[in-house]
PDB file of C-alpha atoms in Angstrom:
ATOM      1  CA  UNK A   1       0.000   0.000   0.000  1.00 46.00           C
ATOM      2  CA  UNK A   2       1.533   3.280  -1.102  1.00 52.00           C
ATOM      3  CA  UNK A   3       2.257   5.725   1.722  1.00 53.00           C
ATOM      4  CA  UNK A   4       1.015   9.235   1.202  1.00 52.00           C
ATOM      5  CA  UNK A   5       3.585  11.984   1.705  1.00 52.00           C
ATOM      6  CA  UNK A   6       2.115  15.062   3.250  1.00 58.00           C
ATOM      7  CA  UNK A   7       3.257  18.383   1.818  1.00 58.00           C
ATOM      8  CA  UNK A   8       5.111  20.612   4.301  1.00 56.00           C
ATOM      9  CA  UNK A   9       2.910  22.861   6.332  1.00 57.00           C
ATOM     10  CA  UNK A  10       3.095  26.642   6.181  1.00 55.00           C
ATOM     11  CA  UNK A  11       4.953  26.691   9.517  1.00 54.00           C
ATOM     12  CA  UNK A  12       7.541  24.210   8.254  1.00 54.00           C
ATOM     13  CA  UNK A  13       8.010  26.227   5.087  1.00 56.00           C
ATOM     14  CA  UNK A  14       8.539  29.399   7.128  1.00 58.00           C
ATOM     15  CA  UNK A  15      11.022  27.573   9.344  1.00 56.00           C
ATOM     16  CA  UNK A  16      13.010  26.263   6.419  1.00 71.00           C
ATOM     17  CA  UNK A  17      12.971  29.729   4.871  1.00 76.00           C
ATOM     18  CA  UNK A  18      14.317  31.204   8.118  1.00 79.00           C
ATOM     19  CA  UNK A  19      17.033  28.543   8.173  1.00 81.00           C
ATOM     20  CA  UNK A  20      18.045  29.377   4.617  1.00 82.00           C
ATOM     21  CA  UNK A  21      18.107  33.082   5.439  1.00 82.00           C
ATOM     22  CA  UNK A  22      20.209  32.391   8.529  1.00 82.00           C
ATOM     23  CA  UNK A  23      22.669  30.307   6.544  1.00 85.00           C
ATOM     24  CA  UNK A  24      22.865  33.017   3.905  1.00 85.00           C
ATOM     25  CA  UNK A  25      23.529  35.615   6.616  1.00 84.00           C
ATOM     26  CA  UNK A  26      26.286  33.512   8.188  1.00 87.00           C
ATOM     27  CA  UNK A  27      27.813  33.036   4.738  1.00 88.00           C
ATOM     28  CA  UNK A  28      27.938  36.808   4.225  1.00 91.00           C
ATOM     29  CA  UNK A  29      29.587  37.532   7.585  1.00 91.00           C
ATOM     30  CA  UNK A  30      31.921  34.511   7.446  1.00 92.00           C
ATOM     31  CA  UNK A  31      34.810  36.420   5.756  1.00 92.00           C
ATOM     32  CA  UNK A  32      34.629  39.150   8.412  1.00 92.00           C
ATOM     33  CA  UNK A  33      34.485  36.582  11.215  1.00 91.00           C
ATOM     34  CA  UNK A  34      37.460  34.698   9.760  1.00 94.00           C
ATOM     35  CA  UNK A  35      39.422  37.950   9.460  1.00 93.00           C
ATOM     36  CA  UNK A  36      38.503  38.887  13.037  1.00 91.00           C
ATOM     37  CA  UNK A  37      39.654  35.502  14.321  1.00 92.00           C
ATOM     38  CA  UNK A  38      42.887  35.357  12.296  1.00 92.00           C
ATOM     39  CA  UNK A  39      44.049  38.956  12.646  1.00 91.00           C
ATOM     40  CA  UNK A  40      42.671  39.940  16.073  1.00 90.00           C
ATOM     41  CA  UNK A  41      41.544  37.093  18.318  1.00 92.00           C
ATOM     42  CA  UNK A  42      44.422  34.677  17.661  1.00 94.00           C
ATOM     43  CA  UNK A  43      47.164  37.377  17.876  1.00 92.00           C
ATOM     44  CA  UNK A  44      45.641  38.587  21.161  1.00 92.00           C
ATOM     45  CA  UNK A  45      45.710  35.075  22.609  1.00 94.00           C
ATOM     46  CA  UNK A  46      49.263  34.599  21.328  1.00 94.00           C
ATOM     47  CA  UNK A  47      50.335  37.912  22.908  1.00 93.00           C
ATOM     48  CA  UNK A  48      48.825  36.814  26.218  1.00 94.00           C
ATOM     49  CA  UNK A  49      50.839  33.603  25.985  1.00 94.00           C
ATOM     50  CA  UNK A  50      54.085  35.412  25.101  1.00 94.00           C
ATOM     51  CA  UNK A  51      53.560  37.868  27.983  1.00 95.00           C
ATOM     52  CA  UNK A  52      54.163  34.962  30.379  1.00 95.00           C
ATOM     53  CA  UNK A  53      57.562  34.156  28.864  1.00 94.00           C
ATOM     54  CA  UNK A  54      61.074  35.536  28.517  1.00 94.00           C
ATOM     55  CA  UNK A  55      61.752  35.574  24.769  1.00 92.00           C
ATOM     56  CA  UNK A  56      64.217  37.549  22.638  1.00 90.00           C
ATOM     57  CA  UNK A  57      63.245  36.087  19.222  1.00 86.00           C
ATOM     58  CA  UNK A  58      66.538  34.164  18.979  1.00 87.00           C
ATOM     59  CA  UNK A  59      65.961  31.327  21.433  1.00 88.00           C
ATOM     60  CA  UNK A  60      63.034  29.319  22.702  1.00 91.00           C
ATOM     61  CA  UNK A  61      60.630  31.201  25.002  1.00 91.00           C
ATOM     62  CA  UNK A  62      61.153  30.498  28.706  1.00 93.00           C
ATOM     63  CA  UNK A  63      58.081  30.515  30.933  1.00 93.00           C
ATOM     64  CA  UNK A  64      58.370  33.110  33.718  1.00 93.00           C
ATOM     65  CA  UNK A  65      54.750  33.420  34.864  1.00 91.00           C
ATOM     66  CA  UNK A  66      53.720  36.918  35.950  1.00 93.00           C
ATOM     67  CA  UNK A  67      57.294  38.186  36.193  1.00 94.00           C
ATOM     68  CA  UNK A  68      56.866  40.573  33.248  1.00 94.00           C
ATOM     69  CA  UNK A  69      53.779  42.121  34.848  1.00 94.00           C
ATOM     70  CA  UNK A  70      55.515  42.624  38.186  1.00 94.00           C
ATOM     71  CA  UNK A  71      58.430  44.220  36.339  1.00 93.00           C
ATOM     72  CA  UNK A  72      56.037  46.706  34.717  1.00 92.00           C
ATOM     73  CA  UNK A  73      54.857  47.834  38.138  1.00 91.00           C
ATOM     74  CA  UNK A  74      58.304  49.280  38.875  1.00 91.00           C
ATOM     75  CA  UNK A  75      59.044  50.444  35.314  1.00 92.00           C
ATOM     76  CA  UNK A  76      58.941  54.245  35.494  1.00 92.00           C
ATOM     77  CA  UNK A  77      59.303  54.627  31.723  1.00 93.00           C
ATOM     78  CA  UNK A  78      56.175  52.544  31.152  1.00 94.00           C
ATOM     79  CA  UNK A  79      54.077  54.690  33.482  1.00 95.00           C
ATOM     80  CA  UNK A  80      55.504  57.854  31.950  1.00 95.00           C
ATOM     81  CA  UNK A  81      54.571  56.572  28.489  1.00 95.00           C
ATOM     82  CA  UNK A  82      51.034  55.929  29.728  1.00 95.00           C
ATOM     83  CA  UNK A  83      50.885  59.466  31.133  1.00 95.00           C
ATOM     84  CA  UNK A  84      52.041  60.932  27.822  1.00 96.00           C
ATOM     85  CA  UNK A  85      49.439  58.847  26.014  1.00 96.00           C
ATOM     86  CA  UNK A  86      46.702  60.207  28.271  1.00 95.00           C
ATOM     87  CA  UNK A  87      47.963  63.751  27.689  1.00 96.00           C
ATOM     88  CA  UNK A  88      47.852  63.125  23.940  1.00 96.00           C
ATOM     89  CA  UNK A  89      44.275  61.840  24.230  1.00 95.00           C
ATOM     90  CA  UNK A  90      43.307  65.007  26.121  1.00 94.00           C
ATOM     91  CA  UNK A  91      44.921  67.156  23.427  1.00 94.00           C
ATOM     92  CA  UNK A  92      43.377  65.206  20.573  1.00 95.00           C
ATOM     93  CA  UNK A  93      39.840  64.069  21.386  1.00 94.00           C
ATOM     94  CA  UNK A  94      38.080  67.281  22.541  1.00 94.00           C
ATOM     95  CA  UNK A  95      39.485  69.399  19.703  1.00 95.00           C
ATOM     96  CA  UNK A  96      38.924  66.764  17.019  1.00 95.00           C
ATOM     97  CA  UNK A  97      35.382  65.964  18.143  1.00 94.00           C
ATOM     98  CA  UNK A  98      34.332  69.585  18.654  1.00 94.00           C
ATOM     99  CA  UNK A  99      35.826  70.751  15.358  1.00 95.00           C
ATOM    100  CA  UNK A 100      34.318  67.808  13.466  1.00 94.00           C
ATOM    101  CA  UNK A 101      30.867  68.517  14.893  1.00 93.00           C
ATOM    102  CA  UNK A 102      31.203  72.194  13.978  1.00 92.00           C
ATOM    103  CA  UNK A 103      32.214  71.339  10.394  1.00 92.00           C
ATOM    104  CA  UNK A 104      29.379  68.809  10.083  1.00 91.00           C
ATOM    105  CA  UNK A 105      26.738  71.292  11.248  1.00 88.00           C
ATOM    106  CA  UNK A 106      28.068  73.960   8.890  1.00 88.00           C
ATOM    107  CA  UNK A 107      28.077  71.514   5.966  1.00 86.00           C
ATOM    108  CA  UNK A 108      24.533  70.428   6.818  1.00 84.00           C
ATOM    109  CA  UNK A 109      23.157  73.947   7.134  1.00 80.00           C
ATOM    110  CA  UNK A 110      25.119  75.885   4.524  1.00 76.00           C
ATOM    111  CA  UNK A 111      26.631  73.582   1.901  1.00 71.00           C
ATOM    112  CA  UNK A 112      25.408  70.093   1.065  1.00 70.00           C
ATOM    113  CA  UNK A 113      27.247  69.800  -2.241  1.00 76.00           C
ATOM    114  CA  UNK A 114      29.260  66.657  -2.913  1.00 77.00           C
ATOM    115  CA  UNK A 115      32.473  68.602  -3.555  1.00 80.00           C
ATOM    116  CA  UNK A 116      32.300  70.075  -0.039  1.00 80.00           C
ATOM    117  CA  UNK A 117      32.233  66.586   1.458  1.00 81.00           C
ATOM    118  CA  UNK A 118      35.071  65.562  -0.860  1.00 85.00           C
ATOM    119  CA  UNK A 119      37.226  68.436   0.412  1.00 84.00           C
ATOM    120  CA  UNK A 120      36.381  67.551   4.022  1.00 86.00           C
ATOM    121  CA  UNK A 121      37.368  63.884   3.638  1.00 88.00           C
ATOM    122  CA  UNK A 122      40.480  64.549   1.484  1.00 89.00           C
ATOM    123  CA  UNK A 123      43.093  64.562   4.310  1.00 91.00           C
ATOM    124  CA  UNK A 124      41.799  61.229   5.603  1.00 91.00           C
ATOM    125  CA  UNK A 125      42.545  59.624   2.219  1.00 90.00           C
ATOM    126  CA  UNK A 126      46.250  60.299   2.805  1.00 90.00           C
ATOM    127  CA  UNK A 127      48.032  57.575   4.750  1.00 91.00           C
ATOM    128  CA  UNK A 128      49.333  58.376   8.220  1.00 91.00           C
ATOM    129  CA  UNK A 129      52.944  58.035   7.075  1.00 93.00           C
ATOM    130  CA  UNK A 130      52.514  60.389   4.116  1.00 94.00           C
ATOM    131  CA  UNK A 131      50.656  62.923   6.261  1.00 93.00           C
ATOM    132  CA  UNK A 132      53.420  62.745   8.861  1.00 94.00           C
ATOM    133  CA  UNK A 133      56.105  63.292   6.214  1.00 94.00           C
ATOM    134  CA  UNK A 134      54.229  66.289   4.787  1.00 94.00           C
ATOM    135  CA  UNK A 135      53.902  67.931   8.194  1.00 94.00           C
ATOM    136  CA  UNK A 136      57.477  67.021   9.131  1.00 93.00           C
ATOM    137  CA  UNK A 137      58.579  69.308   6.300  1.00 93.00           C
ATOM    138  CA  UNK A 138      55.885  71.908   6.955  1.00 93.00           C
ATOM    139  CA  UNK A 139      56.859  72.206  10.633  1.00 92.00           C
ATOM    140  CA  UNK A 140      60.614  72.183  10.119  1.00 90.00           C
ATOM    141  CA  UNK A 141      62.084  75.011  12.240  1.00 87.00           C
ATOM    142  CA  UNK A 142      64.412  76.167   9.452  1.00 85.00           C
ATOM    143  CA  UNK A 143      62.709  75.535   6.100  1.00 85.00           C
ATOM    144  CA  UNK A 144      59.120  74.805   7.064  1.00 87.00           C
ATOM    145  CA  UNK A 145      56.347  76.826   5.425  1.00 91.00           C
ATOM    146  CA  UNK A 146      54.494  77.112   8.746  1.00 91.00           C
ATOM    147  CA  UNK A 147      57.216  79.323  10.239  1.00 89.00           C
ATOM    148  CA  UNK A 148      57.319  81.372   7.044  1.00 90.00           C
ATOM    149  CA  UNK A 149      53.602  82.060   7.488  1.00 91.00           C
ATOM    150  CA  UNK A 150      54.026  82.848  11.193  1.00 89.00           C
ATOM    151  CA  UNK A 151      56.814  85.319  10.480  1.00 89.00           C
ATOM    152  CA  UNK A 152      54.659  86.959   7.807  1.00 89.00           C
ATOM    153  CA  UNK A 153      51.994  87.745  10.413  1.00 90.00           C
ATOM    154  CA  UNK A 154      54.517  88.873  13.005  1.00 88.00           C
ATOM    155  CA  UNK A 155      54.812  85.715  15.125  1.00 87.00           C
ATOM    156  CA  UNK A 156      58.235  84.400  16.097  1.00 88.00           C
ATOM    157  CA  UNK A 157      59.513  81.102  14.740  1.00 88.00           C
ATOM    158  CA  UNK A 158      58.435  77.983  16.623  1.00 90.00           C
ATOM    159  CA  UNK A 159      60.355  74.726  17.067  1.00 90.00           C
ATOM    160  CA  UNK A 160      57.246  72.516  16.873  1.00 92.00           C
ATOM    161  CA  UNK A 161      58.437  68.881  16.564  1.00 93.00           C
ATOM    162  CA  UNK A 162      61.956  69.812  17.679  1.00 91.00           C
ATOM    163  CA  UNK A 163      60.741  71.211  21.010  1.00 91.00           C
ATOM    164  CA  UNK A 164      60.053  69.009  24.042  1.00 92.00           C
ATOM    165  CA  UNK A 165      57.230  71.372  25.029  1.00 92.00           C
ATOM    166  CA  UNK A 166      55.561  71.549  21.610  1.00 93.00           C
ATOM    167  CA  UNK A 167      56.232  68.139  20.054  1.00 95.00           C
ATOM    168  CA  UNK A 168      53.264  66.240  21.524  1.00 95.00           C
ATOM    169  CA  UNK A 169      50.871  69.089  20.750  1.00 95.00           C
ATOM    170  CA  UNK A 170      52.233  69.197  17.195  1.00 95.00           C
ATOM    171  CA  UNK A 171      51.691  65.452  16.757  1.00 95.00           C
ATOM    172  CA  UNK A 172      48.128  65.878  18.040  1.00 95.00           C
ATOM    173  CA  UNK A 173      47.605  68.695  15.538  1.00 95.00           C
ATOM    174  CA  UNK A 174      48.803  66.516  12.661  1.00 95.00           C
ATOM    175  CA  UNK A 175      46.383  63.738  13.570  1.00 95.00           C
ATOM    176  CA  UNK A 176      43.516  66.165  14.144  1.00 95.00           C
ATOM    177  CA  UNK A 177      44.110  67.555  10.644  1.00 95.00           C
ATOM    178  CA  UNK A 178      44.019  64.071   9.143  1.00 94.00           C
ATOM    179  CA  UNK A 179      41.066  62.587  11.043  1.00 94.00           C
ATOM    180  CA  UNK A 180      38.743  65.531  11.595  1.00 94.00           C
ATOM    181  CA  UNK A 181      37.226  65.230   8.106  1.00 92.00           C
ATOM    182  CA  UNK A 182      36.287  61.588   8.556  1.00 93.00           C
ATOM    183  CA  UNK A 183      34.788  62.316  11.977  1.00 94.00           C
ATOM    184  CA  UNK A 184      32.867  65.251  10.491  1.00 93.00           C
ATOM    185  CA  UNK A 185      31.359  62.990   7.831  1.00 92.00           C
ATOM    186  CA  UNK A 186      30.197  60.576  10.525  1.00 92.00           C
ATOM    187  CA  UNK A 187      28.439  63.447  12.274  1.00 93.00           C
ATOM    188  CA  UNK A 188      27.101  64.678   8.924  1.00 91.00           C
ATOM    189  CA  UNK A 189      25.555  61.270   8.244  1.00 89.00           C
ATOM    190  CA  UNK A 190      23.974  61.344  11.695  1.00 90.00           C
ATOM    191  CA  UNK A 191      22.529  64.793  11.006  1.00 89.00           C
ATOM    192  CA  UNK A 192      20.812  63.506   7.861  1.00 88.00           C
ATOM    193  CA  UNK A 193      18.844  61.035   9.984  1.00 87.00           C
ATOM    194  CA  UNK A 194      17.323  63.807  12.142  1.00 87.00           C
ATOM    195  CA  UNK A 195      13.812  64.727  10.887  1.00 87.00           C
ATOM    196  CA  UNK A 196      13.676  68.280   9.526  1.00 86.00           C
ATOM    197  CA  UNK A 197      10.190  68.674  10.966  1.00 88.00           C
ATOM    198  CA  UNK A 198      11.720  68.961  14.445  1.00 87.00           C
ATOM    199  CA  UNK A 199      13.750  72.014  13.425  1.00 85.00           C
ATOM    200  CA  UNK A 200      10.779  73.607  11.661  1.00 86.00           C
ATOM    201  CA  UNK A 201       8.585  73.118  14.718  1.00 88.00           C
ATOM    202  CA  UNK A 202      11.299  74.573  16.946  1.00 85.00           C
ATOM    203  CA  UNK A 203      11.630  77.630  14.692  1.00 85.00           C
ATOM    204  CA  UNK A 204       7.881  78.183  14.841  1.00 86.00           C
ATOM    205  CA  UNK A 205       8.169  78.139  18.623  1.00 83.00           C
ATOM    206  CA  UNK A 206      10.844  80.825  18.434  1.00 83.00           C
ATOM    207  CA  UNK A 207      13.876  78.643  19.194  1.00 82.00           C
ATOM    208  CA  UNK A 208      17.275  79.995  18.221  1.00 85.00           C
ATOM    209  CA  UNK A 209      20.068  78.064  16.516  1.00 83.00           C
ATOM    210  CA  UNK A 210      21.937  77.315  19.734  1.00 86.00           C
ATOM    211  CA  UNK A 211      18.728  76.133  21.449  1.00 87.00           C
ATOM    212  CA  UNK A 212      17.927  73.798  18.545  1.00 86.00           C
ATOM    213  CA  UNK A 213      21.486  72.490  18.566  1.00 86.00           C
ATOM    214  CA  UNK A 214      21.396  71.828  22.312  1.00 87.00           C
ATOM    215  CA  UNK A 215      17.898  70.347  22.544  1.00 87.00           C
ATOM    216  CA  UNK A 216      17.523  68.586  19.183  1.00 87.00           C
ATOM    217  CA  UNK A 217      20.849  68.006  17.449  1.00 86.00           C
ATOM    218  CA  UNK A 218      23.008  66.856  20.363  1.00 88.00           C
ATOM    219  CA  UNK A 219      20.491  64.421  21.925  1.00 87.00           C
ATOM    220  CA  UNK A 220      19.663  62.783  18.581  1.00 88.00           C
ATOM    221  CA  UNK A 221      23.355  62.575  17.647  1.00 90.00           C
ATOM    222  CA  UNK A 222      24.159  60.660  20.831  1.00 88.00           C
ATOM    223  CA  UNK A 223      24.484  57.205  19.130  1.00 87.00           C
ATOM    224  CA  UNK A 224      26.913  58.654  16.584  1.00 90.00           C
ATOM    225  CA  UNK A 225      28.718  60.489  19.375  1.00 90.00           C
ATOM    226  CA  UNK A 226      29.208  57.227  21.288  1.00 87.00           C
ATOM    227  CA  UNK A 227      30.686  55.544  18.207  1.00 89.00           C
ATOM    228  CA  UNK A 228      32.949  58.525  17.432  1.00 92.00           C
ATOM    229  CA  UNK A 229      34.258  58.869  20.983  1.00 90.00           C
ATOM    230  CA  UNK A 230      34.884  55.152  21.490  1.00 90.00           C
ATOM    231  CA  UNK A 231      36.725  54.685  18.194  1.00 91.00           C
ATOM    232  CA  UNK A 232      38.617  57.984  18.504  1.00 93.00           C
ATOM    233  CA  UNK A 233      39.828  57.256  22.026  1.00 92.00           C
ATOM    234  CA  UNK A 234      40.938  53.743  21.057  1.00 92.00           C
ATOM    235  CA  UNK A 235      42.756  55.142  18.023  1.00 92.00           C
ATOM    236  CA  UNK A 236      44.406  57.861  20.108  1.00 93.00           C
ATOM    237  CA  UNK A 237      45.721  55.329  22.617  1.00 93.00           C
ATOM    238  CA  UNK A 238      47.244  53.438  19.675  1.00 91.00           C
ATOM    239  CA  UNK A 239      49.077  56.402  18.143  1.00 93.00           C
ATOM    240  CA  UNK A 240      52.360  55.169  16.689  1.00 94.00           C
ATOM    241  CA  UNK A 241      53.090  55.827  13.021  1.00 93.00           C
ATOM    242  CA  UNK A 242      52.990  59.636  13.182  1.00 94.00           C
ATOM    243  CA  UNK A 243      55.419  59.625  16.111  1.00 95.00           C
ATOM    244  CA  UNK A 244      57.675  57.018  14.477  1.00 94.00           C
ATOM    245  CA  UNK A 245      58.002  59.217  11.378  1.00 94.00           C
ATOM    246  CA  UNK A 246      58.226  62.676  12.944  1.00 94.00           C
ATOM    247  CA  UNK A 247      59.887  62.460  16.376  1.00 94.00           C
ATOM    248  CA  UNK A 248      60.836  58.801  17.061  1.00 92.00           C
ATOM    249  CA  UNK A 249      59.793  59.337  20.672  1.00 92.00           C
ATOM    250  CA  UNK A 250      61.823  62.514  21.138  1.00 88.00           C
ATOM    251  CA  UNK A 251      62.919  65.100  21.791  1.00 91.00           C
ATOM    252  CA  UNK A 252      64.040  63.972  25.233  1.00 89.00           C
ATOM    253  CA  UNK A 253      61.319  61.328  25.372  1.00 91.00           C
ATOM    254  CA  UNK A 254      58.539  63.925  25.231  1.00 93.00           C
ATOM    255  CA  UNK A 255      56.546  61.890  22.678  1.00 95.00           C
ATOM    256  CA  UNK A 256      57.416  58.372  23.814  1.00 95.00           C
ATOM    257  CA  UNK A 257      53.821  57.188  24.105  1.00 95.00           C
ATOM    258  CA  UNK A 258      52.977  53.664  25.210  1.00 95.00           C
ATOM    259  CA  UNK A 259      52.722  52.182  21.692  1.00 95.00           C
ATOM    260  CA  UNK A 260      56.149  53.509  20.756  1.00 96.00           C
ATOM    261  CA  UNK A 261      57.614  52.217  24.004  1.00 96.00           C
ATOM    262  CA  UNK A 262      56.118  48.775  23.288  1.00 96.00           C
ATOM    263  CA  UNK A 263      57.713  48.880  19.840  1.00 95.00           C
ATOM    264  CA  UNK A 264      61.114  49.822  21.276  1.00 95.00           C
ATOM    265  CA  UNK A 265      60.922  47.141  23.959  1.00 95.00           C
ATOM    266  CA  UNK A 266      60.062  44.445  21.428  1.00 94.00           C
ATOM    267  CA  UNK A 267      62.250  45.260  18.440  1.00 92.00           C
ATOM    268  CA  UNK A 268      65.039  47.457  19.824  1.00 92.00           C
ATOM    269  CA  UNK A 269      65.680  45.670  23.106  1.00 92.00           C
ATOM    270  CA  UNK A 270      64.339  42.247  21.975  1.00 92.00           C
ATOM    271  CA  UNK A 271      62.135  41.780  25.050  1.00 94.00           C
ATOM    272  CA  UNK A 272      59.085  40.251  23.448  1.00 94.00           C
ATOM    273  CA  UNK A 273      57.622  38.943  26.698  1.00 95.00           C
ATOM    274  CA  UNK A 274      57.785  42.322  28.406  1.00 95.00           C
ATOM    275  CA  UNK A 275      56.422  44.091  25.324  1.00 95.00           C
ATOM    276  CA  UNK A 276      53.534  41.610  25.150  1.00 95.00           C
ATOM    277  CA  UNK A 277      52.779  42.236  28.820  1.00 95.00           C
ATOM    278  CA  UNK A 278      52.586  45.970  28.068  1.00 95.00           C
ATOM    279  CA  UNK A 279      50.251  45.218  25.164  1.00 95.00           C
ATOM    280  CA  UNK A 280      47.948  43.184  27.391  1.00 95.00           C
ATOM    281  CA  UNK A 281      47.864  45.950  30.008  1.00 94.00           C
ATOM    282  CA  UNK A 282      46.990  48.462  27.287  1.00 94.00           C
ATOM    283  CA  UNK A 283      44.336  46.054  25.963  1.00 94.00           C
ATOM    284  CA  UNK A 284      42.561  45.899  29.323  1.00 94.00           C
ATOM    285  CA  UNK A 285      42.911  49.654  29.819  1.00 93.00           C
ATOM    286  CA  UNK A 286      41.132  50.201  26.495  1.00 92.00           C
ATOM    287  CA  UNK A 287      38.374  47.769  27.465  1.00 92.00           C
ATOM    288  CA  UNK A 288      37.870  49.621  30.751  1.00 92.00           C
ATOM    289  CA  UNK A 289      37.881  53.050  29.076  1.00 89.00           C
ATOM    290  CA  UNK A 290      35.393  51.861  26.443  1.00 88.00           C
ATOM    291  CA  UNK A 291      33.011  50.431  29.048  1.00 89.00           C
ATOM    292  CA  UNK A 292      33.170  53.648  31.082  1.00 88.00           C
ATOM    293  CA  UNK A 293      32.482  55.771  27.985  1.00 83.00           C
ATOM    294  CA  UNK A 294      29.487  53.667  26.969  1.00 80.00           C
ATOM    295  CA  UNK A 295      28.104  53.676  30.503  1.00 82.00           C
ATOM    296  CA  UNK A 296      28.417  57.465  30.785  1.00 78.00           C
ATOM    297  CA  UNK A 297      26.845  58.077  27.377  1.00 73.00           C
ATOM    298  CA  UNK A 298      23.963  55.664  28.063  1.00 72.00           C
ATOM    299  CA  UNK A 299      23.272  57.207  31.448  1.00 70.00           C
ATOM    300  CA  UNK A 300      23.182  60.621  29.815  1.00 58.00           C
ATOM    301  CA  UNK A 301      20.759  59.322  27.207  1.00 57.00           C
ATOM    302  CA  UNK A 302      18.444  57.867  29.879  1.00 54.00           C
ATOM    303  CA  UNK A 303      18.503  61.220  31.713  1.00 54.00           C
ATOM    304  CA  UNK A 304      17.434  62.960  28.523  1.00 51.00           C
ATOM    305  CA  UNK A 305      14.714  60.388  28.030  1.00 52.00           C
TER     306      UNK A 305
END
């Protein structure tokens, strides 16, 4: 007797469709997940392993436990490099974020042409090394065009990257110049998502520009602000290439930030275990800073709500 095969029910068809969609989604994100695992997760685990060893790249690693971490506790240069990194973050983040938001609001209100956005993003299209080389020449105390301009307006020559007092500020200025356009475009994209009806209603109620910015623009830009601040702070803590090209940690160690000190420890002094321990400490510092930023921003959003 032939057995009748029932056709799949509507629920089964929906389930199989969801399964196919899920598989398709996993297939799309698989390259990113593989890249994340190969280039981030595995190197982080390997660095954690190396941080427990004494290794100079020429012989087999020797397990030393937490010795590298205890050595960091008494390493004054490491703590000084962390302090300089924090100072750089303070120089960089407020100016870059505030200037980017100002540029984004101006572009949104006054000029929405494509060429304006192209000019804004242009410095970001230059690599960090090329930007550093350009500004290394521009800020040269003897032949730099910046001092020529300053003298033309009656300001005395400045040492910039050659001065222990001005070098870190100069490096921050170089990176602000390069990254402010990209940050401004992020804010600009966030501004496009704000309904124009809110501004029109506020104008009808007699609100001024600053009132609309404070009560409408800033609260609705909070998600973009969280993303910008988190990524900018992480990037600022990882500053390396600009310093490697322009100052090499000098003059007199005034720009020896933590990433450059890690590089020196690993490849100049061949202390891979100690350098990996520094990297792990920096990794956990960045996690803590990110969590604090997100908590503060979310609490501020709930207060507004």
